[in-house]
PDB file of C-alpha atoms in Angstrom:
ATOM      1  CA  MET M   1      -7.782  -1.620  70.979  1.00  0.00           C
ATOM      2  CA  SER M   2      -6.890   1.560  72.729  1.00  0.00           C
ATOM      3  CA  VAL M   3      -9.349   4.424  73.027  1.00  0.00           C
ATOM      4  CA  PHE M   4      -6.778   6.567  71.265  1.00  0.00           C
ATOM      5  CA  ASP M   5      -7.279   4.462  68.120  1.00  0.00           C
ATOM      6  CA  THR M   6     -10.866   5.706  67.928  1.00  0.00           C
ATOM      7  CA  ILE M   7      -9.645   9.265  68.248  1.00  0.00           C
ATOM      8  CA  ARG M   8      -7.010   8.704  65.569  1.00  0.00           C
ATOM      9  CA  ILE M   9      -9.589   7.233  63.184  1.00  0.00           C
ATOM     10  CA  ALA M  10     -11.780  10.302  63.697  1.00  0.00           C
ATOM     11  CA  ALA M  11      -8.713  12.522  63.238  1.00  0.00           C
ATOM     12  CA  SER M  12      -7.944  10.853  59.900  1.00  0.00           C
ATOM     13  CA  GLY M  13     -11.511  11.648  58.838  1.00  0.00           C
ATOM     14  CA  LEU M  14     -11.042  15.262  59.910  1.00  0.00           C
ATOM     15  CA  THR M  15      -7.838  15.540  57.883  1.00  0.00           C
ATOM     16  CA  ALA M  16      -9.512  13.952  54.864  1.00  0.00           C
ATOM     17  CA  GLN M  17     -12.470  16.316  54.991  1.00  0.00           C
ATOM     18  CA  ARG M  18     -10.164  19.311  55.371  1.00  0.00           C
ATOM     19  CA  LEU M  19      -8.393  18.283  52.177  1.00  0.00           C
ATOM     20  CA  ARG M  20     -11.732  17.805  50.402  1.00  0.00           C
ATOM     21  CA  MET M  21     -12.707  21.307  51.516  1.00  0.00           C
ATOM     22  CA  ASP M  22      -9.377  22.700  50.245  1.00  0.00           C
ATOM     23  CA  VAL M  23      -9.898  21.107  46.847  1.00  0.00           C
ATOM     24  CA  ALA M  24     -13.495  22.354  46.590  1.00  0.00           C
ATOM     25  CA  ALA M  25     -12.319  25.867  47.491  1.00  0.00           C
ATOM     26  CA  SER M  26      -9.581  25.613  44.863  1.00  0.00           C
ATOM     27  CA  ASN M  27     -12.124  24.535  42.239  1.00  0.00           C
ATOM     28  CA  LEU M  28     -14.459  27.405  43.137  1.00  0.00           C
ATOM     29  CA  ALA M  29     -11.637  29.959  43.175  1.00  0.00           C
ATOM     30  CA  ASN M  30     -10.528  28.847  39.720  1.00  0.00           C
ATOM     31  CA  ALA M  31     -13.956  28.478  38.128  1.00  0.00           C
ATOM     32  CA  GLN M  32     -13.069  31.191  35.586  1.00  0.00           C
ATOM     33  CA  THR M  33      -9.292  30.658  35.342  1.00  0.00           C
ATOM     34  CA  THR M  34      -8.156  30.388  31.743  1.00  0.00           C
ATOM     35  CA  ARG M  35      -4.437  29.923  32.364  1.00  0.00           C
ATOM     36  CA  THR M  36      -2.359  27.600  34.522  1.00  0.00           C
ATOM     37  CA  GLN M  37       1.089  28.254  35.915  1.00  0.00           C
ATOM     38  CA  ASN M  38       3.047  25.477  34.221  1.00  0.00           C
ATOM     39  CA  GLY M  39       0.538  24.055  31.773  1.00  0.00           C
ATOM     40  CA  PRO M  40       0.458  24.706  28.022  1.00  0.00           C
ATOM     41  CA  ALA M  41      -0.955  28.016  26.781  1.00  0.00           C
ATOM     42  CA  GLY M  42      -4.679  28.094  26.110  1.00  0.00           C
ATOM     43  CA  GLU M  43      -5.399  25.273  28.554  1.00  0.00           C
ATOM     44  CA  PRO M  44      -7.631  26.340  31.440  1.00  0.00           C
ATOM     45  CA  TYR M  45      -7.675  25.104  35.025  1.00  0.00           C
ATOM     46  CA  GLN M  46      -9.006  21.544  35.419  1.00  0.00           C
ATOM     47  CA  GLU M  47     -11.520  20.588  38.093  1.00  0.00           C
ATOM     48  CA  GLN M  48      -9.896  18.397  40.762  1.00  0.00           C
ATOM     49  CA  GLU M  49     -11.232  15.645  42.954  1.00  0.00           C
ATOM     50  CA  VAL M  50      -9.762  13.823  45.987  1.00  0.00           C
ATOM     51  CA  VAL M  51      -9.513  10.024  46.057  1.00  0.00           C
ATOM     52  CA  PHE M  52      -9.894   8.453  49.501  1.00  0.00           C
ATOM     53  CA  GLN M  53      -8.807   5.024  50.652  1.00  0.00           C
ATOM     54  CA  ALA M  54      -9.585   3.108  53.855  1.00  0.00           C
ATOM     55  CA  GLN M  55      -6.511   2.497  55.948  1.00  0.00           C
ATOM     56  CA  GLN M  56      -6.026   0.275  58.972  1.00  0.00           C
ATOM     57  CA  MET M  57      -5.219   2.434  61.998  1.00  0.00           C
ATOM     58  CA  GLY M  58      -4.852   0.027  64.910  1.00  0.00           C
ATOM     59  CA  PRO M  59      -4.112  -3.631  65.609  1.00  0.00           C
ATOM     60  CA  MET M  60      -7.637  -4.608  64.563  1.00  0.00           C
ATOM     61  CA  ALA M  61      -8.447  -4.921  60.867  1.00  0.00           C
ATOM     62  CA  ALA M  62     -11.965  -3.672  61.519  1.00  0.00           C
ATOM     63  CA  ALA M  63     -10.683  -0.318  62.729  1.00  0.00           C
ATOM     64  CA  GLN M  64     -10.013   1.609  59.563  1.00  0.00           C
ATOM     65  CA  GLY M  65      -9.299   5.265  59.169  1.00  0.00           C
ATOM     66  CA  VAL M  66      -9.191   7.106  55.895  1.00  0.00           C
ATOM     67  CA  SER M  67      -6.361   8.627  53.939  1.00  0.00           C
ATOM     68  CA  ALA M  68      -6.271  10.633  50.737  1.00  0.00           C
ATOM     69  CA  ILE M  69      -4.184   8.746  48.183  1.00  0.00           C
ATOM     70  CA  GLY M  70      -4.321  11.338  45.470  1.00  0.00           C
ATOM     71  CA  ILE M  71      -6.006  14.177  43.656  1.00  0.00           C
ATOM     72  CA  VAL M  72      -7.266  13.456  40.150  1.00  0.00           C
ATOM     73  CA  LYS M  73      -8.359  15.859  37.411  1.00  0.00           C
ATOM     74  CA  SER M  74     -11.895  15.675  36.130  1.00  0.00           C
ATOM     75  CA  THR M  75     -12.257  14.447  32.546  1.00  0.00           C
ATOM     76  CA  ARG M  76     -15.301  16.570  31.816  1.00  0.00           C
ATOM     77  CA  PRO M  77     -14.734  18.728  28.674  1.00  0.00           C
ATOM     78  CA  ASP M  78     -13.945  22.425  29.034  1.00  0.00           C
ATOM     79  CA  THR M  79     -16.637  25.032  28.503  1.00  0.00           C
ATOM     80  CA  ARG M  80     -16.077  26.877  25.214  1.00  0.00           C
ATOM     81  CA  VAL M  81     -17.340  30.458  25.132  1.00  0.00           C
ATOM     82  CA  TYR M  82     -17.254  32.788  22.126  1.00  0.00           C
ATOM     83  CA  ASP M  83     -15.423  35.911  23.276  1.00  0.00           C
ATOM     84  CA  PRO M  84     -13.052  37.264  20.580  1.00  0.00           C
ATOM     85  CA  THR M  85     -11.827  40.178  22.696  1.00  0.00           C
ATOM     86  CA  ASN M  86     -10.495  37.917  25.441  1.00  0.00           C
ATOM     87  CA  PRO M  87      -6.661  37.716  25.368  1.00  0.00           C
ATOM     88  CA  ASP M  88      -6.929  33.919  25.718  1.00  0.00           C
ATOM     89  CA  ALA M  89      -9.266  33.505  22.739  1.00  0.00           C
ATOM     90  CA  ASP M  90      -8.109  31.121  19.986  1.00  0.00           C
ATOM     91  CA  LYS M  91      -8.030  32.104  16.308  1.00  0.00           C
ATOM     92  CA  ASN M  92     -11.774  31.374  15.956  1.00  0.00           C
ATOM     93  CA  GLY M  93     -12.604  33.676  18.885  1.00  0.00           C
ATOM     94  CA  PHE M  94     -13.439  30.922  21.387  1.00  0.00           C
ATOM     95  CA  VAL M  95     -12.117  30.871  24.964  1.00  0.00           C
ATOM     96  CA  ASN M  96     -11.715  27.619  26.918  1.00  0.00           C
ATOM     97  CA  TYR M  97     -13.126  28.048  30.403  1.00  0.00           C
ATOM     98  CA  PRO M  98     -12.553  25.445  33.169  1.00  0.00           C
ATOM     99  CA  ASN M  99     -14.838  22.414  33.438  1.00  0.00           C
ATOM    100  CA  VAL M 100     -15.731  23.382  37.016  1.00  0.00           C
ATOM    101  CA  ASP M 101     -19.375  22.728  37.918  1.00  0.00           C
ATOM    102  CA  VAL M 102     -19.916  25.465  40.500  1.00  0.00           C
ATOM    103  CA  SER M 103     -23.176  24.110  41.940  1.00  0.00           C
ATOM    104  CA  SER M 104     -21.771  20.596  42.424  1.00  0.00           C
ATOM    105  CA  GLN M 105     -18.671  22.113  44.041  1.00  0.00           C
ATOM    106  CA  MET M 106     -20.875  24.055  46.436  1.00  0.00           C
ATOM    107  CA  THR M 107     -22.750  20.902  47.477  1.00  0.00           C
ATOM    108  CA  ASP M 108     -19.441  19.049  47.802  1.00  0.00           C
ATOM    109  CA  MET M 109     -18.177  21.777  50.095  1.00  0.00           C
ATOM    110  CA  MET M 110     -21.302  21.563  52.246  1.00  0.00           C
ATOM    111  CA  GLY M 111     -20.839  17.799  52.387  1.00  0.00           C
ATOM    112  CA  ALA M 112     -17.224  18.219  53.476  1.00  0.00           C
ATOM    113  CA  ALA M 113     -18.224  20.673  56.211  1.00  0.00           C
ATOM    114  CA  ARG M 114     -20.916  18.310  57.539  1.00  0.00           C
ATOM    115  CA  SER M 115     -18.605  15.285  57.372  1.00  0.00           C
ATOM    116  CA  TYR M 116     -16.012  17.264  59.317  1.00  0.00           C
ATOM    117  CA  GLN M 117     -18.627  17.915  62.006  1.00  0.00           C
ATOM    118  CA  ILE M 118     -19.547  14.224  62.101  1.00  0.00           C
ATOM    119  CA  ASN M 119     -15.928  13.180  62.589  1.00  0.00           C
ATOM    120  CA  ALA M 120     -15.466  15.825  65.279  1.00  0.00           C
ATOM    121  CA  THR M 121     -18.511  14.404  67.063  1.00  0.00           C
ATOM    122  CA  ALA M 122     -17.022  10.907  66.861  1.00  0.00           C
ATOM    123  CA  ALA M 123     -13.764  12.178  68.387  1.00  0.00           C
ATOM    124  CA  GLN M 124     -15.743  13.911  71.114  1.00  0.00           C
ATOM    125  CA  ALA M 125     -17.676  10.720  71.907  1.00  0.00           C
ATOM    126  CA  ALA M 126     -14.460   8.689  72.113  1.00  0.00           C
ATOM    127  CA  LYS M 127     -12.961  11.291  74.420  1.00  0.00           C
ATOM    128  CA  GLN M 128     -16.034  11.264  76.656  1.00  0.00           C
ATOM    129  CA  GLN M 129     -15.863   7.469  76.794  1.00  0.00           C
ATOM    130  CA  ALA M 130     -12.267   7.633  78.003  1.00  0.00           C
ATOM    131  CA  LEU M 131     -13.135  10.235  80.617  1.00  0.00           C
ATOM    132  CA  ASP M 132     -16.038   8.065  81.828  1.00  0.00           C
ATOM    133  CA  ALA M 133     -13.617   5.155  82.156  1.00  0.00           C
ATOM    134  CA  ILE M 134     -11.265   7.308  84.214  1.00  0.00           C
ATOM    135  CA  ASP M 135     -14.192   8.334  86.438  1.00  0.00           C
ATOM    136  CA  LEU M 136     -14.725   4.657  87.267  1.00  0.00           C
ATOM    137  CA  GLY M 137     -11.519   4.833  89.287  1.00  0.00           C
ATOM    138  CA  LYS M 138     -12.744   7.722  91.385  1.00  0.00           C
ATOM    139  CA  ALA M 139     -14.262   7.082  94.777  1.00  0.00           C
TER     140      ALA M 139
ATOM    141  CA  MET V   1      -3.426   0.324  78.854  1.00  0.00           C
ATOM    142  CA  ASN V   2      -0.274   0.709  80.851  1.00  0.00           C
ATOM    143  CA  ALA V   3      -2.088   2.813  83.363  1.00  0.00           C
ATOM    144  CA  ILE V   4      -4.625   0.023  83.852  1.00  0.00           C
ATOM    145  CA  GLY V   5      -1.752  -2.405  84.124  1.00  0.00           C
ATOM    146  CA  ALA V   6      -0.330  -0.248  86.883  1.00  0.00           C
ATOM    147  CA  VAL V   7      -3.650  -0.334  88.751  1.00  0.00           C
ATOM    148  CA  SER V   8      -3.931  -4.085  88.578  1.00  0.00           C
ATOM    149  CA  SER V   9      -0.319  -4.477  89.625  1.00  0.00           C
ATOM    150  CA  VAL V  10      -1.199  -2.767  92.866  1.00  0.00           C
ATOM    151  CA  SER V  11      -2.590  -6.154  93.795  1.00  0.00           C
ATOM    152  CA  GLY V  12       1.006  -7.013  94.617  1.00  0.00           C
ATOM    153  CA  ILE V  13       0.618  -4.758  97.635  1.00  0.00           C
ATOM    154  CA  SER V  14      -2.447  -6.641  98.791  1.00  0.00           C
ATOM    155  CA  GLY V  15      -0.108  -9.430  99.803  1.00  0.00           C
ATOM    156  CA  VAL V  16       0.796  -7.152 102.697  1.00  0.00           C
ATOM    157  CA  SER V  17      -2.644  -7.706 104.149  1.00  0.00           C
ATOM    158  CA  GLY V  18      -1.533 -11.220 104.954  1.00  0.00           C
ATOM    159  CA  VAL V  19       1.234  -9.752 107.117  1.00  0.00           C
ATOM    160  CA  SER V  20      -0.772  -7.116 108.897  1.00  0.00           C
ATOM    161  CA  GLY V  21      -3.723  -9.369 109.290  1.00  0.00           C
ATOM    162  CA  THR V  22      -6.117  -6.469 108.760  1.00  0.00           C
ATOM    163  CA  THR V  23      -8.724  -6.149 106.078  1.00  0.00           C
ATOM    164  CA  SER V  24      -8.094  -2.465 105.446  1.00  0.00           C
ATOM    165  CA  VAL V  25      -6.508  -3.104 102.046  1.00  0.00           C
ATOM    166  CA  SER V  26      -9.311  -5.289 100.803  1.00  0.00           C
ATOM    167  CA  PRO V  27     -10.673  -2.690  98.357  1.00  0.00           C
ATOM    168  CA  ILE V  28      -7.402  -2.879  96.472  1.00  0.00           C
ATOM    169  CA  SER V  29      -7.219  -6.660  96.455  1.00  0.00           C
ATOM    170  CA  GLY V  30     -10.748  -6.468  95.108  1.00  0.00           C
ATOM    171  CA  ALA V  31      -9.347  -4.419  92.263  1.00  0.00           C
ATOM    172  CA  SER V  32      -6.957  -7.250  91.505  1.00  0.00           C
ATOM    173  CA  THR V  33      -9.878  -9.406  90.389  1.00  0.00           C
ATOM    174  CA  LEU V  34     -10.098  -7.045  87.441  1.00  0.00           C
ATOM    175  CA  ASN V  35      -7.078  -8.961  86.185  1.00  0.00           C
ATOM    176  CA  GLY V  36      -9.452 -11.730  85.201  1.00  0.00           C
ATOM    177  CA  ALA V  37     -10.810  -9.514  82.427  1.00  0.00           C
ATOM    178  CA  GLY V  38      -7.779 -10.441  80.331  1.00  0.00           C
ATOM    179  CA  GLU V  39      -6.028  -7.628  78.402  1.00  0.00           C
ATOM    180  CA  VAL V  40      -3.458  -7.110  81.115  1.00  0.00           C
ATOM    181  CA  ASP V  41      -0.396  -9.330  80.990  1.00  0.00           C
ATOM    182  CA  GLY V  42       0.027 -12.006  83.587  1.00  0.00           C
ATOM    183  CA  SER V  43       2.956 -10.261  85.255  1.00  0.00           C
ATOM    184  CA  ALA V  44       0.966  -9.967  88.465  1.00  0.00           C
ATOM    185  CA  SER V  45       1.136 -13.735  88.976  1.00  0.00           C
ATOM    186  CA  GLY V  46       3.106 -15.065  91.905  1.00  0.00           C
ATOM    187  CA  THR V  47       6.219 -16.207  90.015  1.00  0.00           C
ATOM    188  CA  GLN V  48       7.615 -12.682  89.700  1.00  0.00           C
ATOM    189  CA  ALA V  49       8.647 -10.376  92.512  1.00  0.00           C
ATOM    190  CA  PRO V  50       5.561  -8.154  92.886  1.00  0.00           C
ATOM    191  CA  GLY V  51       7.489  -4.947  93.549  1.00  0.00           C
ATOM    192  CA  ASP V  52       9.511  -5.486  90.409  1.00  0.00           C
ATOM    193  CA  SER V  53       6.605  -5.777  87.948  1.00  0.00           C
ATOM    194  CA  PHE V  54       4.759  -2.993  89.683  1.00  0.00           C
ATOM    195  CA  LEU V  55       7.695  -0.605  89.346  1.00  0.00           C
ATOM    196  CA  ASN V  56       8.159  -1.644  85.726  1.00  0.00           C
ATOM    197  CA  SER V  57       4.586  -0.970  84.709  1.00  0.00           C
ATOM    198  CA  LEU V  58       4.549   2.276  86.649  1.00  0.00           C
ATOM    199  CA  SER V  59       7.665   3.575  84.934  1.00  0.00           C
ATOM    200  CA  ASP V  60       6.288   2.371  81.585  1.00  0.00           C
ATOM    201  CA  ALA V  61       3.123   4.369  82.187  1.00  0.00           C
ATOM    202  CA  PHE V  62       5.120   7.440  83.160  1.00  0.00           C
ATOM    203  CA  GLY V  63       7.335   7.068  80.092  1.00  0.00           C
ATOM    204  CA  GLN V  64       4.330   6.848  77.810  1.00  0.00           C
ATOM    205  CA  LEU V  65       2.711   9.833  79.483  1.00  0.00           C
ATOM    206  CA  ASN V  66       5.896  11.847  79.145  1.00  0.00           C
ATOM    207  CA  SER V  67       6.245  11.099  75.439  1.00  0.00           C
ATOM    208  CA  GLN V  68       2.595  12.030  74.866  1.00  0.00           C
ATOM    209  CA  LEU V  69       3.034  15.314  76.709  1.00  0.00           C
ATOM    210  CA  ASN V  70       6.174  16.041  74.695  1.00  0.00           C
ATOM    211  CA  ALA V  71       4.397  15.234  71.406  1.00  0.00           C
ATOM    212  CA  ALA V  72       1.499  17.536  72.305  1.00  0.00           C
ATOM    213  CA  ASP V  73       3.969  20.218  73.320  1.00  0.00           C
ATOM    214  CA  SER V  74       5.983  20.112  70.116  1.00  0.00           C
ATOM    215  CA  SER V  75       2.942  20.003  67.820  1.00  0.00           C
ATOM    216  CA  MET V  76       1.447  22.986  69.633  1.00  0.00           C
ATOM    217  CA  ALA V  77       4.751  24.862  69.255  1.00  0.00           C
ATOM    218  CA  ASN V  78       4.848  23.890  65.582  1.00  0.00           C
ATOM    219  CA  PHE V  79       1.305  25.149  65.079  1.00  0.00           C
ATOM    220  CA  ALA V  80       1.980  28.388  66.922  1.00  0.00           C
ATOM    221  CA  ALA V  81       5.055  28.964  64.767  1.00  0.00           C
ATOM    222  CA  GLY V  82       2.894  28.766  61.657  1.00  0.00           C
ATOM    223  CA  GLY V  83       3.774  25.174  60.786  1.00  0.00           C
ATOM    224  CA  SER V  84       1.745  22.950  58.497  1.00  0.00           C
ATOM    225  CA  ALA V  85       0.039  21.002  61.298  1.00  0.00           C
ATOM    226  CA  ASP V  86      -3.759  20.818  61.223  1.00  0.00           C
ATOM    227  CA  LEU V  87      -5.564  22.471  64.108  1.00  0.00           C
ATOM    228  CA  HIS V  88      -7.595  19.353  64.885  1.00  0.00           C
ATOM    229  CA  THR V  89      -4.432  17.209  65.021  1.00  0.00           C
ATOM    230  CA  VAL V  90      -2.938  19.558  67.599  1.00  0.00           C
ATOM    231  CA  MET V  91      -6.133  19.686  69.655  1.00  0.00           C
ATOM    232  CA  LEU V  92      -6.649  15.916  69.636  1.00  0.00           C
ATOM    233  CA  GLN V  93      -3.021  15.310  70.580  1.00  0.00           C
ATOM    234  CA  MET V  94      -3.410  17.666  73.518  1.00  0.00           C
ATOM    235  CA  GLU V  95      -6.621  15.873  74.525  1.00  0.00           C
ATOM    236  CA  GLU V  96      -4.838  12.496  74.382  1.00  0.00           C
ATOM    237  CA  ALA V  97      -2.065  13.825  76.597  1.00  0.00           C
ATOM    238  CA  SER V  98      -4.519  15.370  79.035  1.00  0.00           C
ATOM    239  CA  MET V  99      -6.520  12.128  79.285  1.00  0.00           C
ATOM    240  CA  SER V 100      -3.332  10.142  79.926  1.00  0.00           C
ATOM    241  CA  LEU V 101      -2.370  12.643  82.598  1.00  0.00           C
ATOM    242  CA  LYS V 102      -5.795  12.300  84.253  1.00  0.00           C
ATOM    243  CA  ALA V 103      -5.498   8.508  84.259  1.00  0.00           C
ATOM    244  CA  THR V 104      -1.985   8.669  85.708  1.00  0.00           C
ATOM    245  CA  VAL V 105      -3.016  11.105  88.426  1.00  0.00           C
ATOM    246  CA  ASP V 106      -5.905   8.792  89.319  1.00  0.00           C
ATOM    247  CA  VAL V 107      -3.525   5.842  89.602  1.00  0.00           C
ATOM    248  CA  ARG V 108      -1.210   7.896  91.789  1.00  0.00           C
ATOM    249  CA  ASP V 109      -4.124   8.857  94.043  1.00  0.00           C
ATOM    250  CA  LYS V 110      -5.057   5.192  94.389  1.00  0.00           C
ATOM    251  CA  LEU V 111      -1.484   4.314  95.309  1.00  0.00           C
ATOM    252  CA  ILE V 112      -1.204   7.021  97.933  1.00  0.00           C
ATOM    253  CA  GLU V 113      -4.577   5.999  99.307  1.00  0.00           C
ATOM    254  CA  ALA V 114      -3.388   2.401  99.613  1.00  0.00           C
ATOM    255  CA  TYR V 115      -0.157   3.496 101.283  1.00  0.00           C
ATOM    256  CA  GLN V 116      -2.036   5.653 103.773  1.00  0.00           C
ATOM    257  CA  ASP V 117      -4.484   2.843 104.499  1.00  0.00           C
ATOM    258  CA  ILE V 118      -1.586   0.606 105.417  1.00  0.00           C
ATOM    259  CA  MET V 119       0.145   3.300 107.461  1.00  0.00           C
ATOM    260  CA  ARG V 120      -3.018   3.822 109.498  1.00  0.00           C
ATOM    261  CA  THR V 121      -3.009   0.191 110.585  1.00  0.00           C
ATOM    262  CA  GLN V 122      -3.340  -0.119 114.390  1.00  0.00           C
ATOM    263  CA  VAL V 123      -0.439  -1.943 116.020  1.00  0.00           C
TER     264      VAL V 123
END
């Protein structure tokens, strides 16, 4: 197994955590969005979540990186708020707000940032290992 | 891996020590015992012309290095042009290329050292 495999595994983790961060930012940005671009009228933004899957990166089955295989919508019900003056209110005066849980999105974002750091540290360690190996050849 | 293969293939040169009768190249023939660690293919065995396999693995290593440098180059250009590449992908690719370059330069230094050792042989 080449030392570059280790770096590529860490890089796949970095990419995965970047995507997780993107999705958390999207959820936070749309926490009060009552309309979607192509969806039906009156349907608010839906909270999204990334699905990860382990993926073999090198010749060894034990060496597995990660890849995002999809983004799914949360099934939690929308928040209904009585606000008759809102242009998106239904005939009873209720507005459907997104099912985004802001506090859980914030913790998810912190988790993504920390996981990114962890994967960067792993890449750094693999790089240092390779440089140490190269130093063996020096007089 | 190819770079290590190139180092071990230097053992082909150690055969010269039999001709010159000196022990000045012994550090390199010592390196050939690293072959025993496996990994490297058995091309350094006596059946093949030593110069041939050595040149092959050297040009393989250079080819791999060149493609890595080119990949790092193009992904950096793509990133600079506002492409969709992730920053960490670009940085890690550049690190891979720079590590390969370091390894190749080290191998070259070893080769030149071996050549100069032989050239300094007293006749």
